[in-house]
CSV table of C-alpha atoms and ligand atoms in Angstrom, one decimal:
chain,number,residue,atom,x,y,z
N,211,UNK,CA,45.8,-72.8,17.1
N,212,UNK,CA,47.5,-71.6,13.6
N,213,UNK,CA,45.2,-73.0,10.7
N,214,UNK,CA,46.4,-73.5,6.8
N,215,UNK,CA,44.1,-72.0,4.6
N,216,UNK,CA,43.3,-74.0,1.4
N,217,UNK,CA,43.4,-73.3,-1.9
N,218,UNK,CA,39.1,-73.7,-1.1
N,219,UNK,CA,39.3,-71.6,1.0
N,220,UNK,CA,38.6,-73.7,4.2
N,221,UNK,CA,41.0,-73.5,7.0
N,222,UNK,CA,42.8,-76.4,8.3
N,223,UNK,CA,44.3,-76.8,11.9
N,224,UNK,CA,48.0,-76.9,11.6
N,225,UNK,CA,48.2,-79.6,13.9
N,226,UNK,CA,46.5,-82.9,13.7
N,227,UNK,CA,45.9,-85.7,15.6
N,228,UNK,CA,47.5,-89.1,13.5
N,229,UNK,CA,45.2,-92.3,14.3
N,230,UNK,CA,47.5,-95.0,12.4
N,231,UNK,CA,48.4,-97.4,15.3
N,232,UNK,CA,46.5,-96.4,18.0
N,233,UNK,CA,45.4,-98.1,21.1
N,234,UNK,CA,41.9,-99.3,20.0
N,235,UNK,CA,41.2,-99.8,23.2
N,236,UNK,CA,41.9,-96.4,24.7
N,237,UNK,CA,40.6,-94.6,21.4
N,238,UNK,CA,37.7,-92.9,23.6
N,239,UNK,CA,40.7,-91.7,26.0
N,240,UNK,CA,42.9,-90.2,23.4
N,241,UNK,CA,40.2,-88.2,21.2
N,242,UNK,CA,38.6,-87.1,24.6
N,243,UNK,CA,42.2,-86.0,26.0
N,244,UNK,CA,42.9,-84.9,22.6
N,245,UNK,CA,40.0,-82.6,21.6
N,246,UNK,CA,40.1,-81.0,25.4
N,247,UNK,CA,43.4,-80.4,25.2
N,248,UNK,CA,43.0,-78.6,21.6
N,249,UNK,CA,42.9,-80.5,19.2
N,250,UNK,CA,40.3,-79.9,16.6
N,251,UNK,CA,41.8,-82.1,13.3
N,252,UNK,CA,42.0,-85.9,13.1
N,253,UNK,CA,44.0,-87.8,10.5
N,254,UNK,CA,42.2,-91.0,10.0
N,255,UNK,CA,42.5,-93.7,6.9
N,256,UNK,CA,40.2,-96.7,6.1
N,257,UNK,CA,43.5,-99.2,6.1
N,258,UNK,CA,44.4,-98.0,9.8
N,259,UNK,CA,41.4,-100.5,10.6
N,260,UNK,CA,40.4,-98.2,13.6
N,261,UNK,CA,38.0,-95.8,11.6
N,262,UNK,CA,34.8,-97.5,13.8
N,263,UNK,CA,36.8,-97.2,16.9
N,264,UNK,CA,37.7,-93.3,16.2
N,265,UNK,CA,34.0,-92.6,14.9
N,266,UNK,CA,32.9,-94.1,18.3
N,267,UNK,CA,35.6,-91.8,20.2
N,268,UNK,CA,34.2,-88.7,18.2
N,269,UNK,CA,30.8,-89.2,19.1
N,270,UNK,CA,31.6,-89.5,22.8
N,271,UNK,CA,33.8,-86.5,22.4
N,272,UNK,CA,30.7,-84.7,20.6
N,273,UNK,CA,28.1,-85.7,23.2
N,274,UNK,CA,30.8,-85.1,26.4
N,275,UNK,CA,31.9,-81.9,25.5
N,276,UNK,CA,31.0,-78.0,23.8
N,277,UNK,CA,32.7,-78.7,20.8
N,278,UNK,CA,30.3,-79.1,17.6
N,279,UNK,CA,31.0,-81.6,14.0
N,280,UNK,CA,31.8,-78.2,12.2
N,281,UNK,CA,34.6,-77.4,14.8
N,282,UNK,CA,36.4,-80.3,13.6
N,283,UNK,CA,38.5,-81.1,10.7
N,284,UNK,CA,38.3,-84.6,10.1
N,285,UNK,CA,40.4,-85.8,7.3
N,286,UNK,CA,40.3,-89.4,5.6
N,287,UNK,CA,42.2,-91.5,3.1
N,288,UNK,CA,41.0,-94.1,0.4
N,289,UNK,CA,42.8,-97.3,-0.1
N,290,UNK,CA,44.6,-98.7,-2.9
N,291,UNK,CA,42.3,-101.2,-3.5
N,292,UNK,CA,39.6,-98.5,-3.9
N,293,UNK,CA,40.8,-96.6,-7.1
N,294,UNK,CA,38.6,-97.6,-9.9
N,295,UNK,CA,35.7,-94.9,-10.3
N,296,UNK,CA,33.2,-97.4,-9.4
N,297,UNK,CA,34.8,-98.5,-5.7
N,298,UNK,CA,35.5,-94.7,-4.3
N,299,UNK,CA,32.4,-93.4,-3.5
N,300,UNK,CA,31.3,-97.2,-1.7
N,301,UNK,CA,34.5,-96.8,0.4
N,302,UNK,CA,34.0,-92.8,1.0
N,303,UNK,CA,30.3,-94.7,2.2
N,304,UNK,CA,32.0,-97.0,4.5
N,305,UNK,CA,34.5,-94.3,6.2
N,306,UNK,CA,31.4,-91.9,6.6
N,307,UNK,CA,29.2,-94.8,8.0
N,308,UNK,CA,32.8,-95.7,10.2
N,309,UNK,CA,33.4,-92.2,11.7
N,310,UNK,CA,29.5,-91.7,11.8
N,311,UNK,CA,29.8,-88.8,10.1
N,312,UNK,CA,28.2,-87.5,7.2
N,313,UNK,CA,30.8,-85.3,5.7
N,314,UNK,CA,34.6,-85.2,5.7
N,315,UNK,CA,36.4,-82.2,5.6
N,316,UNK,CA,39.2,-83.6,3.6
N,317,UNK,CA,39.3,-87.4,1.6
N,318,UNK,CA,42.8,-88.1,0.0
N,319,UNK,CA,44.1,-90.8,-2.5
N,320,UNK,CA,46.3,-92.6,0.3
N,321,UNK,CA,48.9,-93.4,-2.3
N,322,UNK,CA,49.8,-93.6,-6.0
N,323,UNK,CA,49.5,-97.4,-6.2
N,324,UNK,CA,47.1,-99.2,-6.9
N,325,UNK,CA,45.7,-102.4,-5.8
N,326,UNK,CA,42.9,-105.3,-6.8
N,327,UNK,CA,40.1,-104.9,-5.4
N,328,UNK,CA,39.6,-106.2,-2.2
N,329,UNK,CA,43.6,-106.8,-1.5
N,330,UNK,CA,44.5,-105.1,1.4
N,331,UNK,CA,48.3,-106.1,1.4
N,332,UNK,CA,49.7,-107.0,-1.9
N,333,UNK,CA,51.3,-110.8,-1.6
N,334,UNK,CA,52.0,-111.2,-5.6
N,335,UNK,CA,51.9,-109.1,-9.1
N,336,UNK,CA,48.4,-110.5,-9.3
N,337,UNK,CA,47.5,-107.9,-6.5
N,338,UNK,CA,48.8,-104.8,-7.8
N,339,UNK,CA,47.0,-102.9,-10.6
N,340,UNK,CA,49.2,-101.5,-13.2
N,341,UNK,CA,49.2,-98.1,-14.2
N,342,UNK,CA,48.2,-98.5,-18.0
N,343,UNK,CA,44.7,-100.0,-16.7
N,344,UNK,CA,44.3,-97.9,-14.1
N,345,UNK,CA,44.8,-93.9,-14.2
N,346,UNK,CA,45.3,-91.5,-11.5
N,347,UNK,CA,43.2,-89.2,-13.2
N,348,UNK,CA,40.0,-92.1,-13.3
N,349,UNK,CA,40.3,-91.7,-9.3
N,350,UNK,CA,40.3,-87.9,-9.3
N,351,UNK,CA,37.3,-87.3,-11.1
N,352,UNK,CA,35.6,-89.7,-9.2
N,353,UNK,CA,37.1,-87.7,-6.3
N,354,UNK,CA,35.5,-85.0,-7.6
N,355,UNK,CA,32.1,-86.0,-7.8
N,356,UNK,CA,32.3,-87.0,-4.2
N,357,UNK,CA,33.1,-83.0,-3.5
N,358,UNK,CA,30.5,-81.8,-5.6
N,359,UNK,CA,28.1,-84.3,-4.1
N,360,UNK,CA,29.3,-82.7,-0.9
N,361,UNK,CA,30.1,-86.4,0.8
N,362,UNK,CA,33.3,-84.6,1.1
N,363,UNK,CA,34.5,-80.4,1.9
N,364,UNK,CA,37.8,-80.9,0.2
N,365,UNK,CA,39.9,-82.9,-1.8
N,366,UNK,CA,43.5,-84.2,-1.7
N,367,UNK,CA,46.3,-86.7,-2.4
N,368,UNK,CA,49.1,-88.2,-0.5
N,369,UNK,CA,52.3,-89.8,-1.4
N,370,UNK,CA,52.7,-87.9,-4.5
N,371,UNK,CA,55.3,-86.6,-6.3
N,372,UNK,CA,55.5,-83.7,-8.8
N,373,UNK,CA,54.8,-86.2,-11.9
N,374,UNK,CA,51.6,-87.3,-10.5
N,375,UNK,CA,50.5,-84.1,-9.1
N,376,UNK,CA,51.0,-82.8,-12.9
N,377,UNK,CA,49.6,-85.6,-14.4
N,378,UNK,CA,46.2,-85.6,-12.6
N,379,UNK,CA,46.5,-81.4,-12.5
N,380,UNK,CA,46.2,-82.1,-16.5
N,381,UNK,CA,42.6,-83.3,-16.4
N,382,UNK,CA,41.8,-81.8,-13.0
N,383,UNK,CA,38.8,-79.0,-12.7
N,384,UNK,CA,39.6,-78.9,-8.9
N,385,UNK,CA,43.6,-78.5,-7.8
N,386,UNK,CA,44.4,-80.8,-4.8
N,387,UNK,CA,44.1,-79.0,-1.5
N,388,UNK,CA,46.5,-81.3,0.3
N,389,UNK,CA,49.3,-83.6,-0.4
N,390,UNK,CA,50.1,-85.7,2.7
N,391,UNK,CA,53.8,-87.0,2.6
N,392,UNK,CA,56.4,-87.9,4.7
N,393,UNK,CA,58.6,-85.2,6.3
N,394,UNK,CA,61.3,-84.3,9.2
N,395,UNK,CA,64.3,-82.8,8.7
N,396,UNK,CA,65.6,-86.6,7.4
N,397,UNK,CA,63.4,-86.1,4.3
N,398,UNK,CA,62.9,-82.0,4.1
N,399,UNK,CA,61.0,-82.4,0.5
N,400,UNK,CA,61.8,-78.8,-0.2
N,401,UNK,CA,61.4,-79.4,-4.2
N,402,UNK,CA,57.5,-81.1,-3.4
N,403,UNK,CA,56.8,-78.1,-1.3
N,404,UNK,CA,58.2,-75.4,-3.7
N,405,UNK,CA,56.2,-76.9,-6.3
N,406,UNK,CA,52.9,-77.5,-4.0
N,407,UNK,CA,53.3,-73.8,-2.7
N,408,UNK,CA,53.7,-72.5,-6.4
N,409,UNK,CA,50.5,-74.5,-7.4
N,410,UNK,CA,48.3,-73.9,-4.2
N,411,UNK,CA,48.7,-76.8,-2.8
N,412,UNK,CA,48.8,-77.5,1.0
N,413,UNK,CA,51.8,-79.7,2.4
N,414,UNK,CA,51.1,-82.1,5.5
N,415,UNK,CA,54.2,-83.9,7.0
N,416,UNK,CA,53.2,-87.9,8.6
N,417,UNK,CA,55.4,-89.3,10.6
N,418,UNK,CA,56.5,-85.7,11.3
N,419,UNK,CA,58.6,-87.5,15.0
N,420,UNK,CA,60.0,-90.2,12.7
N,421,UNK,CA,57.6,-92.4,13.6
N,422,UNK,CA,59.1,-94.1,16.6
N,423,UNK,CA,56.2,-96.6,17.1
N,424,UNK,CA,56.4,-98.8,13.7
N,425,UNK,CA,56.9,-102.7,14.0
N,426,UNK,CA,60.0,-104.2,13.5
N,427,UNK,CA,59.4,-105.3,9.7
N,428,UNK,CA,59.0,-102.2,9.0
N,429,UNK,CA,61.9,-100.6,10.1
N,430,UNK,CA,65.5,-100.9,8.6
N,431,UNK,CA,68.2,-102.1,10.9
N,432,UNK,CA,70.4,-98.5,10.5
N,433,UNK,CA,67.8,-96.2,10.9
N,434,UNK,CA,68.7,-93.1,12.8
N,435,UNK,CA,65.9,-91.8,15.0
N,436,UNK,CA,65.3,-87.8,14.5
N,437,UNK,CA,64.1,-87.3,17.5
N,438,UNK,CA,67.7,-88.1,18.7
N,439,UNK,CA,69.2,-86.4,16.2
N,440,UNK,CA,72.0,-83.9,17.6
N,441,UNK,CA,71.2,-80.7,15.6
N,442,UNK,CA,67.7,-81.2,16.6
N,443,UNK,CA,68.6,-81.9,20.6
N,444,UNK,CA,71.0,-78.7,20.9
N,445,UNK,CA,67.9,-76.6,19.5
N,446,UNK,CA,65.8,-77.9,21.8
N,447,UNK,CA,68.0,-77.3,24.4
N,448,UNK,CA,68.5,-73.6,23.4
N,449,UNK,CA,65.0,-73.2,23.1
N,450,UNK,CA,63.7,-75.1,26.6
N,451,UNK,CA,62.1,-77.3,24.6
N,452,UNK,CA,61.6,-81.3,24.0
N,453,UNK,CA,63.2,-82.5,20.2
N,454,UNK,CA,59.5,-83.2,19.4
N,455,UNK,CA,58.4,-79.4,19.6
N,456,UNK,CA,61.9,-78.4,17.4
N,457,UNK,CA,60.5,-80.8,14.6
N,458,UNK,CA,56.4,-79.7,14.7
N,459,UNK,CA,57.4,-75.7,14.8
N,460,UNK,CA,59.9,-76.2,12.1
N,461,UNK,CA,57.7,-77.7,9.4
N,462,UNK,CA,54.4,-75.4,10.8
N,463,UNK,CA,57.0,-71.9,10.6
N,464,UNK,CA,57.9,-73.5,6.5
N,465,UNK,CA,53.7,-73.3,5.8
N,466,UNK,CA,54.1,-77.5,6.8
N,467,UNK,CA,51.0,-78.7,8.7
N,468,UNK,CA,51.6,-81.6,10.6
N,469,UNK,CA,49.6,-84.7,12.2
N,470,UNK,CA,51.9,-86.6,15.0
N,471,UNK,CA,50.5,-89.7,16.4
N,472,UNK,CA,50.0,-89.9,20.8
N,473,UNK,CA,48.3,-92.2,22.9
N,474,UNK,CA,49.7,-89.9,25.7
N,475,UNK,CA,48.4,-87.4,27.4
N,476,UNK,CA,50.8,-85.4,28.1
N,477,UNK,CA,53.1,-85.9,25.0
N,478,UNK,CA,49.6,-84.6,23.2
N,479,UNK,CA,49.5,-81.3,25.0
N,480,UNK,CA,53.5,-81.1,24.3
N,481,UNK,CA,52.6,-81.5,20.8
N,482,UNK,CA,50.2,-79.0,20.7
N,483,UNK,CA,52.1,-76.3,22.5
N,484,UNK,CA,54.5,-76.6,19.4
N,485,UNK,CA,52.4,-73.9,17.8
N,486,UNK,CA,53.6,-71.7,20.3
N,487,UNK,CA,57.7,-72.3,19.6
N,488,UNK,CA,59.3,-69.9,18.3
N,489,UNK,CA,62.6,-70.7,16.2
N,490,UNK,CA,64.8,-68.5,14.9
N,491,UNK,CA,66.7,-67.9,11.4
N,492,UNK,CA,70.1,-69.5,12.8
N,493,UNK,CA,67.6,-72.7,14.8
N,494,UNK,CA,66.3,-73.4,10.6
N,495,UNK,CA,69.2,-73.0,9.3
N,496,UNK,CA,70.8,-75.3,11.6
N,497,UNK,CA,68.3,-77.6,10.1
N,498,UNK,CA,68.2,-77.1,6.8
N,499,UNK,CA,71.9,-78.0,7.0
N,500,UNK,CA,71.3,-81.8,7.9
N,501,UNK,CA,72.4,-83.7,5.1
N,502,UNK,CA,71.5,-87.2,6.5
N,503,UNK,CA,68.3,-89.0,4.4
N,504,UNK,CA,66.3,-91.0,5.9
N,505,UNK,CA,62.8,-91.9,4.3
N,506,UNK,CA,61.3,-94.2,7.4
N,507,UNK,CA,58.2,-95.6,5.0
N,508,UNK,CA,60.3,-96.9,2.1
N,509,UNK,CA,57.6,-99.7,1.8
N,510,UNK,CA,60.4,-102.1,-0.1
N,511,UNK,CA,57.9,-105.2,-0.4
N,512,UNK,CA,55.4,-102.6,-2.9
N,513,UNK,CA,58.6,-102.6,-5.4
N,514,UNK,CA,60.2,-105.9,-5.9
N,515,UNK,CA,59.7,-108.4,-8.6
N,516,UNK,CA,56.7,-109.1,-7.9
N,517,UNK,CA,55.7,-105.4,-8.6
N,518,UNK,CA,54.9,-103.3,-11.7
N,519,UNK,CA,55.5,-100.1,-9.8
N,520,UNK,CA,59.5,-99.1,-9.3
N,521,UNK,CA,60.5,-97.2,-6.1
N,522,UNK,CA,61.4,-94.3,-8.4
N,523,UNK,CA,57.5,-94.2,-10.2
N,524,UNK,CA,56.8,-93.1,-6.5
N,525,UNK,CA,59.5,-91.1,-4.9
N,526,UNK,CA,60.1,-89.6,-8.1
I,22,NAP,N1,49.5,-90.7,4.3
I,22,NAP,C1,50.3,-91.7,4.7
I,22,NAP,O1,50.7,-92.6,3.9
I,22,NAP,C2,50.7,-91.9,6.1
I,22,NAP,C3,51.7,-92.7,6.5
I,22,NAP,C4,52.1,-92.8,7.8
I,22,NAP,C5,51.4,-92.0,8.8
I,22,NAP,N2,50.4,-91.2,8.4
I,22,NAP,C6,49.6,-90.4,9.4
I,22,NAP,O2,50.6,-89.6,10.1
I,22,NAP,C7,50.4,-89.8,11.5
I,22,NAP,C8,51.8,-89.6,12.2
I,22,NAP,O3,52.8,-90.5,11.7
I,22,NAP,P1,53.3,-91.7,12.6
I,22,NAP,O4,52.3,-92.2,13.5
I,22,NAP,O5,53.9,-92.6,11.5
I,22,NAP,O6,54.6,-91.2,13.4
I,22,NAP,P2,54.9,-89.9,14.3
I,22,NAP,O7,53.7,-89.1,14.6
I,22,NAP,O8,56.1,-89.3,13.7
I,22,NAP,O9,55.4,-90.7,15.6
I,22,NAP,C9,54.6,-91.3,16.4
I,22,NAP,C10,55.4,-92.0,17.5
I,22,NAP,O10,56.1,-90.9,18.3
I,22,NAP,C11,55.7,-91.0,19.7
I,22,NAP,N3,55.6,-89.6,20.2
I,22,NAP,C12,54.5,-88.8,20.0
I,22,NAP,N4,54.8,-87.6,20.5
I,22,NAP,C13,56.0,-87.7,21.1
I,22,NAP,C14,56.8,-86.8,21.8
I,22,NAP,N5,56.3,-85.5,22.1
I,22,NAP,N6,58.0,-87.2,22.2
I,22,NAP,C15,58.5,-88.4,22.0
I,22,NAP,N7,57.7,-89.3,21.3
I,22,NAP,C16,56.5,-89.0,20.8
I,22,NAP,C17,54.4,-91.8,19.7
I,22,NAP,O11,54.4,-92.6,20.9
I,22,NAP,P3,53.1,-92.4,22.0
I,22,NAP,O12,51.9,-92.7,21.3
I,22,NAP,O13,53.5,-93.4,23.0
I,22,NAP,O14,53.2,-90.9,22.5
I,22,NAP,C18,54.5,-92.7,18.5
I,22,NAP,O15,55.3,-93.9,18.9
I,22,NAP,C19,49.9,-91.3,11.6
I,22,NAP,O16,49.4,-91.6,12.8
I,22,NAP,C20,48.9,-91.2,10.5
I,22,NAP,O17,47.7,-90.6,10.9
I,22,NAP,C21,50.0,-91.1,7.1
């Protein structure tokens, strides 16, 4: 298995296993199906609700199998309700005591946004914390005490765009390692990663299939799937292999990692044998040729009226 190597230094699988969704009741299936098929990184987040159910997995996995804690990358995310200095190391706490675990090798900011504490899913303005009483860069130092405290190996973001990685880069003594954002060849993000690359910072694509398995309300009704995408089936043809493994070597051969989401066993080892695809200059080019945008989380009910953040504070 390929691994990225942060700007710490600490390698990171460039395949993970994404947790948002899952089956909670075949959690122990999928880690232990997971981890023997290869898998040694698992993208988890306190607002998935599952963290208990994947900490309960790992420690099966753990006790079932030769693989040890430090042979896994386990990466979590704090919630928007969590960004005050005071609230982030009580939730980092509560994700450790989740995944019954005692480090993580990577916490991010899950997004820019913030909420009131306690709100899970804004309903009014009175949910959302504006940004002039709540800075980014309050929640990175606290971030950073939880790395030098060693709750956490490394630090990261997700969902940011240049402006915030500068403005928190401004009062930062640690640079990101990661920033976690959407990506397929719908949303290619090549000015993020040209600008993460330049400042050392690690890309990981979500929703790297398109994310097939989201509820209706959050889908729009024209989406295009990009796992159906011609471009992307023709490669796959050429290459004898499945649209899925064209879109997880592209990103991981352009420095992407990437964390798709399974419940399958067999479309986890497909996954996984990505690493080994090989595509050529013509197969990228092909690629980076798609001119159809698609961002699958635009997360419309965050930016109405009843919001103080605009779709373009986040997307940039
Ligand atoms: N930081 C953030 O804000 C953020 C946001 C969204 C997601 N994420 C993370 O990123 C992970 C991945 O994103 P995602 O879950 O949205 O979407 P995704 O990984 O792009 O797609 C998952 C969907 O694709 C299907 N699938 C998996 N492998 C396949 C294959 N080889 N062929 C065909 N279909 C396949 C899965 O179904 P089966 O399970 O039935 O195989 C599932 O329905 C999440 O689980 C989460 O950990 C982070």
């Amino acid at each position: 298995m390929k691994d990225a190597v942060l700007n710490t230094g600490a390698r990171m699988p460039m395949i993970g296993l994404g947790t948002w969704k899952s089956d909670l009741s075949t959690m122990v299936k999928v880690v232990d199906s997971a981890i023997s098929s290869g898998y040694r990184h698992i993208d988890c987040a306190a607002v998935y609700g599952n963290e208990c159910q994947v900490g309960q997995a790992l420690q099966h996995s753990l006790s079932h199998s030769a693989v040890e804690r430090q042979d896994l990358w386990i990466t979590s995310k704090l919630w928007n309700d969590n960004q005050k200095a005071e609230h982030v190391r009580p939730a980092c706490l509560s994700t450790l005591a989740d995944l019954q675990l005692d480090y993580l090798d990577l916490y991010v900011i899950h997004w820019p946004i913030a909420f009131r504490h306690g709100v899970r899913s804004p309903a009014s303005r009175e949910d959302f914390v504006p940004r002039n009483e709540l800075a980014l860069k309050e929640t990175w130092l606290a971030m950073e005490a939880l790395q030098k405290e060693g709750l956490v190996k490394n630090i990261g973001v997700s969902n940011f765009n240049i402006s915030h990685l500068k403005e928190i880069m401004s009062v930062a003594s640690v640079v990101p390692s990661v920033n976690q954002v959407e990506s397929h060849p719908y949303l290619q993000q090549r000015e993020l990663l040209g600008f993460c690359q330049q400042q050392g910072i690690h890309m990981t694509a979500y929703s790297p299939l398109g994310s097939s398995g989201r509820s209706a309300e959050l889908r729009s009704a024209d989406e295009r799937m990009i796992l159906e995408d011609a471009t992307i089936q023709r490669i796959a043809a050429r290459r004898g292999a499945s649209s899925a493994q064209v879109l997880l070597a592209w990103q991981i051969q352009r420095g992407v990692s990437v964390i798709p989401k399974s419940s399958s066993p067999t479309r986890l080892a497909e996954n996984l044998a990505a690493a080994l695809l090989e595509l050529t200059e013509q197969d990228n080019s092909e690629i980076a040729a798609i001119n159809i945008v698609q961002r699958y989380f635009s997360l419309s009910s965050w930016f109405g009226a009843e919001s103080p953040y605009s779709l373009s504070d986040v997307w940039g």
